[in-house]
Tab-separated table of C-alpha atoms and ligand atoms in Angstrom:
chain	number	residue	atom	x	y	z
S	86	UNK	CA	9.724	11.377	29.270
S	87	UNK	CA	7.098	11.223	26.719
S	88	UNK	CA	8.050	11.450	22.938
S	89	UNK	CA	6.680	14.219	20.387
S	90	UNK	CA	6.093	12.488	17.347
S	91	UNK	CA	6.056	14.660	13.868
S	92	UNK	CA	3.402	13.722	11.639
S	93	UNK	CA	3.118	15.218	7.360
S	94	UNK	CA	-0.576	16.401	6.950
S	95	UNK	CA	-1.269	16.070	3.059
S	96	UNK	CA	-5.488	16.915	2.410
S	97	UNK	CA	-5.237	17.015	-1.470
S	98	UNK	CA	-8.102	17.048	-3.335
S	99	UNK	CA	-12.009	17.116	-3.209
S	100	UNK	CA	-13.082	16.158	-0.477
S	101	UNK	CA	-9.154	15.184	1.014
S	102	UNK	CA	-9.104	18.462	3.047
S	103	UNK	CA	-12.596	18.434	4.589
S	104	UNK	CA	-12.107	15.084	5.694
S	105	UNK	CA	-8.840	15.208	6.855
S	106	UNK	CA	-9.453	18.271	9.026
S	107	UNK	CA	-11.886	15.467	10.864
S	108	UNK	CA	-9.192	13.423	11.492
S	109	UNK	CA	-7.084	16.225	12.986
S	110	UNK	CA	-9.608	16.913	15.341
S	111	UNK	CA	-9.585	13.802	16.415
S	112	UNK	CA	-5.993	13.746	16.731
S	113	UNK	CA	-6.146	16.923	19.137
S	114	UNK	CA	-8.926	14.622	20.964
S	115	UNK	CA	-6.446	12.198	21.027
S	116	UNK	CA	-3.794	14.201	22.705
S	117	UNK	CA	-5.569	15.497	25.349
S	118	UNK	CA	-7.173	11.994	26.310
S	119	UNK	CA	-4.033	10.830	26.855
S	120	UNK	CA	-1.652	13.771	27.031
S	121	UNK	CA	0.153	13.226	23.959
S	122	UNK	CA	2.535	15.681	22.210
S	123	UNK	CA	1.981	15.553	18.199
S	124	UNK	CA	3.984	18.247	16.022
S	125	UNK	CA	2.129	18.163	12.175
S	126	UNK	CA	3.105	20.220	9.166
S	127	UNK	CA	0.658	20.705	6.542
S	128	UNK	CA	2.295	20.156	2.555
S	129	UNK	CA	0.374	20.486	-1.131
S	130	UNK	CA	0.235	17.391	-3.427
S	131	UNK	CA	-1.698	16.156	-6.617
S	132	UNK	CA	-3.777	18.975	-8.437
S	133	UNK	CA	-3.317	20.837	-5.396
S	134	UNK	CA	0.486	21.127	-5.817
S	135	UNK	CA	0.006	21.026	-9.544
S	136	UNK	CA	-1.812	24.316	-9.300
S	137	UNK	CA	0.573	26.263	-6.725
S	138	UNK	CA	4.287	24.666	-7.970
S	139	UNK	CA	3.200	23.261	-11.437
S	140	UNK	CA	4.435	19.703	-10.041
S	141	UNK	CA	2.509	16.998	-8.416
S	142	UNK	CA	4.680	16.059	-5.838
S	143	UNK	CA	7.142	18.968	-5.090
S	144	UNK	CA	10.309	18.337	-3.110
S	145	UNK	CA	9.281	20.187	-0.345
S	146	UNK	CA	6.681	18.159	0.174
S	147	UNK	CA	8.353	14.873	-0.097
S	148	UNK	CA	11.183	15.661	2.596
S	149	UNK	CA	9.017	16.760	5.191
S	150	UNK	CA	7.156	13.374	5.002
S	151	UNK	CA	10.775	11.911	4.798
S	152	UNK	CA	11.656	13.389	7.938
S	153	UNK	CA	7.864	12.580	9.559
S	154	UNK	CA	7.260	9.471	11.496
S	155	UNK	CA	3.765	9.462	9.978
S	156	UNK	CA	2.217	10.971	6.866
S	157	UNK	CA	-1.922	11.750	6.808
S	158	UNK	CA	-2.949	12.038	3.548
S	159	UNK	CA	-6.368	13.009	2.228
S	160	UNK	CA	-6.979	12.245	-1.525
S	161	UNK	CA	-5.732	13.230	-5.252
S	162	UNK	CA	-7.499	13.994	-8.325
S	163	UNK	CA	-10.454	16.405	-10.164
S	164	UNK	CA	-12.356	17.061	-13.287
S	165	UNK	CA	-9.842	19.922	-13.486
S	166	UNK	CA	-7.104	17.904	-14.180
S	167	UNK	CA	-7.964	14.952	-15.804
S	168	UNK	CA	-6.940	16.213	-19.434
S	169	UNK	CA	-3.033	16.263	-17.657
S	170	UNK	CA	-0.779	13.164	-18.917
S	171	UNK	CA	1.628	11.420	-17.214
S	172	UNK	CA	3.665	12.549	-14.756
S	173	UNK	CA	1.533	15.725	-14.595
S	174	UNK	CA	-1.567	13.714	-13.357
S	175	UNK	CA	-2.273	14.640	-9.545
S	176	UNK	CA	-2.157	11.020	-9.307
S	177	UNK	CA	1.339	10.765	-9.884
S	178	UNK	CA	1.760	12.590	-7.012
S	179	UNK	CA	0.704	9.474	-4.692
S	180	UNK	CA	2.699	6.795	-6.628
S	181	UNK	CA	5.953	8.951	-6.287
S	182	UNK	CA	5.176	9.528	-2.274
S	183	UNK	CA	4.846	5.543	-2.291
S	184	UNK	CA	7.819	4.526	-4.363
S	185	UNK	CA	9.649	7.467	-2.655
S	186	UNK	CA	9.302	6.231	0.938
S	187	UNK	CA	9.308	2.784	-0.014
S	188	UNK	CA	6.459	2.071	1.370
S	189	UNK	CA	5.793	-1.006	-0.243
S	190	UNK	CA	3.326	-2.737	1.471
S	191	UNK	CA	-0.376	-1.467	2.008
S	192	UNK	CA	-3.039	-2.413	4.546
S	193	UNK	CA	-6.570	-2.156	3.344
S	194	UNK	CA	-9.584	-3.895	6.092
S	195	UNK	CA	-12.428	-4.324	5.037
S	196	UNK	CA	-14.762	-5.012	8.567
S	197	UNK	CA	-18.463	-5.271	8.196
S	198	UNK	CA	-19.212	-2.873	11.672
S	199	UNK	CA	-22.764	-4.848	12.749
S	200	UNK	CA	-24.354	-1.156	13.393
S	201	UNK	CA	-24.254	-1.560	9.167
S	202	UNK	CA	-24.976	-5.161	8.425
S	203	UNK	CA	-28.309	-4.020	6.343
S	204	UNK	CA	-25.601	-1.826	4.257
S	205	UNK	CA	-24.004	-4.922	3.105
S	206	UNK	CA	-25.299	-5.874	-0.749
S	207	UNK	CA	-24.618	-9.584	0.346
S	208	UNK	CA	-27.683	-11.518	1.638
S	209	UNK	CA	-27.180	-11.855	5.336
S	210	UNK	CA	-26.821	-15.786	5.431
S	211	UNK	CA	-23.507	-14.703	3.595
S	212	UNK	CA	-22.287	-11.987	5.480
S	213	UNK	CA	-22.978	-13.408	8.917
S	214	UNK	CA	-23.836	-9.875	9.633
S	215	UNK	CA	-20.495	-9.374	10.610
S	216	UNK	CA	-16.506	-9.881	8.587
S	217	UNK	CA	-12.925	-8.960	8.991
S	218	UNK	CA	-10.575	-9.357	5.850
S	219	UNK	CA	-7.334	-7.791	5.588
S	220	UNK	CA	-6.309	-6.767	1.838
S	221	UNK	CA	-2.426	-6.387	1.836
S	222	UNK	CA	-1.112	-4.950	-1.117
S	223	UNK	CA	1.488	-4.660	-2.791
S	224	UNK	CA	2.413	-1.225	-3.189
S	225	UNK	CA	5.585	-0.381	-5.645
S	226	UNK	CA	6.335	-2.761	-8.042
S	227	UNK	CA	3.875	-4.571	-10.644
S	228	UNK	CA	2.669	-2.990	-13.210
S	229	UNK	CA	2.028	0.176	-11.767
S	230	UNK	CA	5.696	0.715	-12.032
S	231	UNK	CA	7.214	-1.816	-14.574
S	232	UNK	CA	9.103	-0.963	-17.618
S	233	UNK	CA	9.136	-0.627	-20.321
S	234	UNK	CA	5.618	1.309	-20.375
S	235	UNK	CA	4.751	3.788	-22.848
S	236	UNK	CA	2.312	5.303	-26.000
S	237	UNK	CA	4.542	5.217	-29.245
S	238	UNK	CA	3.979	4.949	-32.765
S	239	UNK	CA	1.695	6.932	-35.720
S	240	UNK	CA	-1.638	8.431	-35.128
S	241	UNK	CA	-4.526	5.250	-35.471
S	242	UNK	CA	-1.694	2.425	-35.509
S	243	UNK	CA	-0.295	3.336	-31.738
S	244	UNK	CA	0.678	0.945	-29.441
S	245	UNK	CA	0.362	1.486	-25.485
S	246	UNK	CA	2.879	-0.820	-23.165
S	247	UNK	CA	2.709	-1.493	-19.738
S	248	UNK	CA	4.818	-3.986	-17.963
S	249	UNK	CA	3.764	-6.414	-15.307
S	250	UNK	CA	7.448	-7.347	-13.148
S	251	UNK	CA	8.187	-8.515	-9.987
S	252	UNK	CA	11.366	-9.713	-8.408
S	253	UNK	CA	11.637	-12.482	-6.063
S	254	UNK	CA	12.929	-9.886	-3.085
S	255	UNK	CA	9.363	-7.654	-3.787
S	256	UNK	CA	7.399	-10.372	-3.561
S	257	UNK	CA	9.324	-11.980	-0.282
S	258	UNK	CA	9.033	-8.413	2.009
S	259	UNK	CA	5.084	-7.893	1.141
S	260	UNK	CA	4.321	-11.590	1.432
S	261	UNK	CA	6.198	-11.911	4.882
S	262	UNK	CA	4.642	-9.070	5.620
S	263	UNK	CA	1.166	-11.040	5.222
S	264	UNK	CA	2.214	-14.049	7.206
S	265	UNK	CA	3.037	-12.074	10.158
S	266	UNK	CA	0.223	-10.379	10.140
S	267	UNK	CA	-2.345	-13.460	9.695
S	268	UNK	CA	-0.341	-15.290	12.507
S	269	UNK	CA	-1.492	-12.797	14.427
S	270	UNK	CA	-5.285	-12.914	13.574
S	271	UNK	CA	-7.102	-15.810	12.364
S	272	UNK	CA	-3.792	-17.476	10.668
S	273	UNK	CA	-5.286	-17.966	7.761
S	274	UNK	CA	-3.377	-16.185	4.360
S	275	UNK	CA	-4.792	-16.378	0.814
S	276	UNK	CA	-2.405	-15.267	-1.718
S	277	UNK	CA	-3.993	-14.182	-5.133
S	278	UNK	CA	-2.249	-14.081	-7.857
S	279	UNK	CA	-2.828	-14.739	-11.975
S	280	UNK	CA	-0.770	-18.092	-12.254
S	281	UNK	CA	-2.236	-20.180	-14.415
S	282	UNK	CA	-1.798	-17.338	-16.901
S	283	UNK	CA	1.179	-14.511	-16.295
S	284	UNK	CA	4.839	-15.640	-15.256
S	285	UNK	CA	5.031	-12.659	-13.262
S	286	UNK	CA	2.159	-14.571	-11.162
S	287	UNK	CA	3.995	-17.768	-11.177
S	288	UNK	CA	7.336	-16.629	-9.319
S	289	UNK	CA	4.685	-15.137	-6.658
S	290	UNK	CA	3.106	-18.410	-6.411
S	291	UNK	CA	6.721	-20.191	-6.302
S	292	UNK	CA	8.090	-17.417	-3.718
S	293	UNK	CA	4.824	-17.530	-1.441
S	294	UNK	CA	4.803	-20.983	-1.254
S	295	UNK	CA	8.775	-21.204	-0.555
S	296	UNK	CA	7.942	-18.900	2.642
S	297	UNK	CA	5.209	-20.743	3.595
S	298	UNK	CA	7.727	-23.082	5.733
S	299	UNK	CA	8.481	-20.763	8.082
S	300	UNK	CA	5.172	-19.757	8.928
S	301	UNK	CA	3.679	-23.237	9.913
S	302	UNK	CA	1.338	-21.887	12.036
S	303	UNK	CA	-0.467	-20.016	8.867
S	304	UNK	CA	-2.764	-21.940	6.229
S	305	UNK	CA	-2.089	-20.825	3.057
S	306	UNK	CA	-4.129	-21.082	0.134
S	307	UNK	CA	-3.527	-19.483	-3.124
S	308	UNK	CA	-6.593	-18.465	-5.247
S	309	UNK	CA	-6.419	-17.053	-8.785
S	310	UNK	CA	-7.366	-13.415	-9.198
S	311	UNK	CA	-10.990	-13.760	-10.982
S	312	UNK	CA	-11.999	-16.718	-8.564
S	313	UNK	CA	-10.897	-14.564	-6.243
S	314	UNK	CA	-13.124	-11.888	-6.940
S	315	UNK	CA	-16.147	-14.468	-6.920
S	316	UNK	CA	-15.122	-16.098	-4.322
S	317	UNK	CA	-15.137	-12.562	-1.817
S	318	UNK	CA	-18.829	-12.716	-2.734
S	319	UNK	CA	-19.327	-16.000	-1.963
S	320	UNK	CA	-17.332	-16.312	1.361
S	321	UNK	CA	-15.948	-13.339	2.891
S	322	UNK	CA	-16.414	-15.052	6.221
S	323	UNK	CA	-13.847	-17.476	5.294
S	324	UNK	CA	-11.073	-15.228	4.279
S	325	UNK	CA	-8.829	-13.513	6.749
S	326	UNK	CA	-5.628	-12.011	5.387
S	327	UNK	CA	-5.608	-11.635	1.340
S	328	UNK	CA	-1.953	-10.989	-0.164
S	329	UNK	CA	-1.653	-9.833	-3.679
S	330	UNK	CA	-0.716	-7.489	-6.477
S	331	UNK	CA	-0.391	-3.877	-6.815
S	332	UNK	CA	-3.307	-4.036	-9.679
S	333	UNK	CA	-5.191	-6.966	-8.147
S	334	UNK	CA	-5.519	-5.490	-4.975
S	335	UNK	CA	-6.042	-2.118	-6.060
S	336	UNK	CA	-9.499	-3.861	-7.901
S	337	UNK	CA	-10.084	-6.421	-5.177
S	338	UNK	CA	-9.960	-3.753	-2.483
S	339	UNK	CA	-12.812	-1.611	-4.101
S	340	UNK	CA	-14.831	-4.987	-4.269
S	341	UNK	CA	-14.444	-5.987	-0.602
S	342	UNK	CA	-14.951	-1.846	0.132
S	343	UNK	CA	-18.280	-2.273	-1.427
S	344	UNK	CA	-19.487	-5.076	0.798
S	345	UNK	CA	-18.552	-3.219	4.152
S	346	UNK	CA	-21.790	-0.944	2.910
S	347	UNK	CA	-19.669	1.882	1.956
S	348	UNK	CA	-16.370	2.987	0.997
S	349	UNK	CA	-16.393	6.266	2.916
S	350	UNK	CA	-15.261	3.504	5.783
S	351	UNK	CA	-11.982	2.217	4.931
S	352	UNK	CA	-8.861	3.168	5.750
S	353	UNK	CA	-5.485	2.182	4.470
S	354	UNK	CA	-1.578	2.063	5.738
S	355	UNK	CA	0.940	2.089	3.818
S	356	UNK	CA	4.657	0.960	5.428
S	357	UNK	CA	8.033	-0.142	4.561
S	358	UNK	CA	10.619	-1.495	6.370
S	359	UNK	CA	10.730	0.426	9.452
S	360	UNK	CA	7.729	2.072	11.484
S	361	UNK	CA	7.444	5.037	8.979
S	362	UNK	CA	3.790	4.789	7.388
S	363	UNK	CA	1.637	6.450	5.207
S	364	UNK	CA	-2.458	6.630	6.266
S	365	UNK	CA	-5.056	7.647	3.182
S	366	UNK	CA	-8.827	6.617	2.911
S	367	UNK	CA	-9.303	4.677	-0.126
S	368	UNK	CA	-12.239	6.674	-1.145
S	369	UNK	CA	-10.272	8.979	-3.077
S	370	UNK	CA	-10.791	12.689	-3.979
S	371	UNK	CA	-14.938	11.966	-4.687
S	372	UNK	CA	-14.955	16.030	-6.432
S	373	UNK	CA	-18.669	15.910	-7.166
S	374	UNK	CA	-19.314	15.651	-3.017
S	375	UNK	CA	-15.955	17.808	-2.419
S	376	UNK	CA	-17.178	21.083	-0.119
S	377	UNK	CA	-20.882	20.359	0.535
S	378	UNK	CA	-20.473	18.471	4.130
S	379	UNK	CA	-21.556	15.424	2.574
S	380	UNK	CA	-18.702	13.353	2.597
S	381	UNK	CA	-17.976	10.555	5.500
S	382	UNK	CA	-14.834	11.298	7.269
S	383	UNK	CA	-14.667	8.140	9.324
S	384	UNK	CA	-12.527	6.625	6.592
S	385	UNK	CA	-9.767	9.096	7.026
S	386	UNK	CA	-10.209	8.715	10.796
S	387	UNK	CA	-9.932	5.071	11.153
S	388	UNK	CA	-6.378	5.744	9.230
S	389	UNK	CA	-5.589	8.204	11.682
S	390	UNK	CA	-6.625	5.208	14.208
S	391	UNK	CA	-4.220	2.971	11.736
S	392	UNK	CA	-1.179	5.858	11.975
S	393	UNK	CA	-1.504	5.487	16.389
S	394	UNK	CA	-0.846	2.043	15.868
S	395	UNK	CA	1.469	1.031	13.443
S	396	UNK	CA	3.977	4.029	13.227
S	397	UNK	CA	3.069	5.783	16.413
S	398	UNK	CA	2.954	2.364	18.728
S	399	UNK	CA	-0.007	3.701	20.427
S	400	UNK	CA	-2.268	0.856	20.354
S	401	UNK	CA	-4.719	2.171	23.042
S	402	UNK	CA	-5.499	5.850	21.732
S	403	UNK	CA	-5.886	3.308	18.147
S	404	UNK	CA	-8.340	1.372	19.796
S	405	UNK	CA	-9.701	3.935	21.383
S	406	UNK	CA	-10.596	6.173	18.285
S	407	UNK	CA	-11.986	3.018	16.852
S	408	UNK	CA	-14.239	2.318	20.120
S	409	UNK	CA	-15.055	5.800	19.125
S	410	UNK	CA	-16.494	4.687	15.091
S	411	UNK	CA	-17.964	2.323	16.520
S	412	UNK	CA	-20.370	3.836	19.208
S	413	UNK	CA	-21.224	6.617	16.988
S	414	UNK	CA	-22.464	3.941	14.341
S	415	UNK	CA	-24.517	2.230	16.477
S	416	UNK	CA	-26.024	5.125	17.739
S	417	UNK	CA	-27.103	5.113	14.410
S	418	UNK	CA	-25.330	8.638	13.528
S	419	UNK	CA	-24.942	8.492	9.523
S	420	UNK	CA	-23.209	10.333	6.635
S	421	UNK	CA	-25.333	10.492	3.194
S	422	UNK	CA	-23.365	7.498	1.898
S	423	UNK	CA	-23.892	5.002	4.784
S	424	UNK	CA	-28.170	5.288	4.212
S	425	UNK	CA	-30.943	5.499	6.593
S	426	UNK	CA	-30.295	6.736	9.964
S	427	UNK	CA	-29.827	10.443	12.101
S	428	UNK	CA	-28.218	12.508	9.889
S	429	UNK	CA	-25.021	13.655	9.671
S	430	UNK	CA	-22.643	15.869	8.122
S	431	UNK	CA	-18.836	15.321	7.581
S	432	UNK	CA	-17.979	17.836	10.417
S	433	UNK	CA	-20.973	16.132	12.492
S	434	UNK	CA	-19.405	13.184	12.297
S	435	UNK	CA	-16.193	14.447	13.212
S	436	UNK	CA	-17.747	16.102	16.694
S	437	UNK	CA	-19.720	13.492	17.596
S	438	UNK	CA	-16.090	10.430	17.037
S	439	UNK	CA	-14.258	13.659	19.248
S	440	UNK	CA	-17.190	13.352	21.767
S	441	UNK	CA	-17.457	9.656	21.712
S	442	UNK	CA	-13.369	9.785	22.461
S	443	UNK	CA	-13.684	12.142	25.061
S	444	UNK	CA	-16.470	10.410	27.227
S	445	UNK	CA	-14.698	7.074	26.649
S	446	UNK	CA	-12.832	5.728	29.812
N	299	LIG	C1	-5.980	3.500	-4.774
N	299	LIG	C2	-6.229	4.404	-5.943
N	299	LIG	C3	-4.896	4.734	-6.598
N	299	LIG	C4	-4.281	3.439	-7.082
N	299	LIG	C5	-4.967	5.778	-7.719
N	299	LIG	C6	-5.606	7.067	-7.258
N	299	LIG	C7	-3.614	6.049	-8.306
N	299	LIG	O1	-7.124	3.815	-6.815
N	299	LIG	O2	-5.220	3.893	-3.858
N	299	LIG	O3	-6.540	2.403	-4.742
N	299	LIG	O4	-4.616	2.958	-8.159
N	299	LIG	O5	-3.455	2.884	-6.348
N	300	LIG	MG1	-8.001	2.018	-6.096
């Protein structure tokens, strides 16, 4: 009997929808490849929501992605709502989905596809033409999240707080996360972290390292946070899986999404406990490309590629959307943002991954 999985369609903001509708056609390619059943529901969220319900995340839209297996997301955020504080900021709306499905640890690669190698700002005796890191992220704690946090006091003597806080229990479930997932690609985990400075950093150190024994088959090596951001310069070929904060990896991610050539390319999952996940590009909301066909969708379909594997266990239509990518960047098919090439548009792109999918046997 073959399952129907239910799967929370969120586009957003800028260019969230355009892209995302991409990635749904390549989830209808995807279930007639391999005669899937998917159910999706589409909900508001960010300035989206803001503008319809006055609320960033409204309830509605958090149970149905409670009661999904899967949640696609596009992006938040605008010009138009940038003056909002708060709790009002479309961008609240994605740390409250987060911290509301617990979804605390996020998956950002960063590959180097060789159809882009000249993309890559790195000289090519340093890229290799060719790299595979794996950010994981911490996702709900840190200072994102820490209290107290605030803006108090007169007007010209105010004072603005944020807290950085982690608990040994946060740091144990993303950092095991990590080691399972190196030991099952090049076994090789760095863990970055702000030790020689921050506490907080020094019980992720202690707690990394006390896991560290039951993952002998994974090297660990802990690197601090601004020799870390030198050193993904410097090396990328010798890092594999990077664990680390939700602030440092929210900055070191953007780095090692500029060396892939572009950051139209990367996807992201986002997962908790169980096989529930949550699948956004990392390009965000980009509103000065939103509605013109310029923007790259193969971000947002590489997580749709991320959703068949990790919540769907479907790691053949995965692969097979990312066989997909692939052949269509070789072919030299390109969006404005991945440089010279044949042309493309975002819905281009979309036909020719579907078409790519379809032919592929
Ligand atoms: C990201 C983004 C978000 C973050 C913003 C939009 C809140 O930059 O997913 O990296 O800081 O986590
Ligand atoms: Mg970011």
């Amino acid at each position: 009997m073959s399952r129907q999985w239910k799967i929370a369609v969120l586009p957003g903001d800028g260019i969230g929808p355009e892209v995302t509708d991409q990635a749904l056609r390549v989830l209808d390619a995807v279930r007639r490849r391999f005669d899937l059943v998917f159910e999706t529901a589409e909900a508001v969220v960010g300035g989206a929501a803001l503008d319809r319900e006055g609320t960033p995340l409204p309830e509605a839209t958090l149970l149905l992605c409670r009661e999904s297996d899967a949640v696609l997301f596009g992006a938040v955020g605008g010009p138009r709502w940038d003056h909002l504080e708060g709790e009002l900021r479309p961008e609240a709306g994605l740390l409250g989905l987060r911290k509301g499905l617990g979804l605390y640890a996020n998956l950002r690669p960063a590959k180097l596809f060789p159809a882009l190698a000249a993309q890559c700002p790195l000289r090519p005796e340093i890229s290799g033409g060719d790299f595979d890191l794996l950010f994981v992220r911490e996702l709900t704690g840190g200072i994102y999240f820490g209290q107290p946090r605030g803006i108090s006091g007169e007007a010209g003597a105010r004072v603005g707080v944020n807290t950085e806080v982690y608990s040994e229990a946060e740091v144990e479930r993303v950092a095991r996360r990590a080691f399972q997932l190196a030991g099952k690609r090049r076994r090789k985990l760095a863990s970055v972290d702000k030790a020689n400075v921050l506490e907080s950093s020094r019980l992720w150190r202690d707690t990394v390292t006390r896991l560290a024994g039951e993952y002998p088959e994974v090297e660990l090596e802990h690197i601090y946070v601004d020799n870390a951001a030198m050193q993904l310069i410097r090396r990328p070929r010798d890092l594999d899986v990077v664990v680390t904060t939700n602030m440092f990896g929210d900055i070191l991610s953007d780095e090692a999404a500029a060396l892939t050539g572009s950051i139209g390319l990367l996807p992201s999952a986002s997962l908790g406990d169980g096989p529930q996940g949550f699948y956004e590009p990392i390009h965000g909301s980009a509103p000065d490309l939103a509605g013109q066909g310029k923007a790259n969708p193969l971000a947002a379909i590489l997580s749709l590629a991320m959703l068949l594997r990790h919540s769907l266990d479907l790691p053949e239509a995965a692969a097979a959307v990312e066989r997909a990518v692939e052949q269509v960047l070789t072919a030299g098919y390109r969006t404005p943002d991945l440089g010279q090439g044949r042309p493309v548009s975002t819905q281009g792109m979309g036909a020719l991954v579907v078409e790519a999918l379809a032919a592929d046997r």
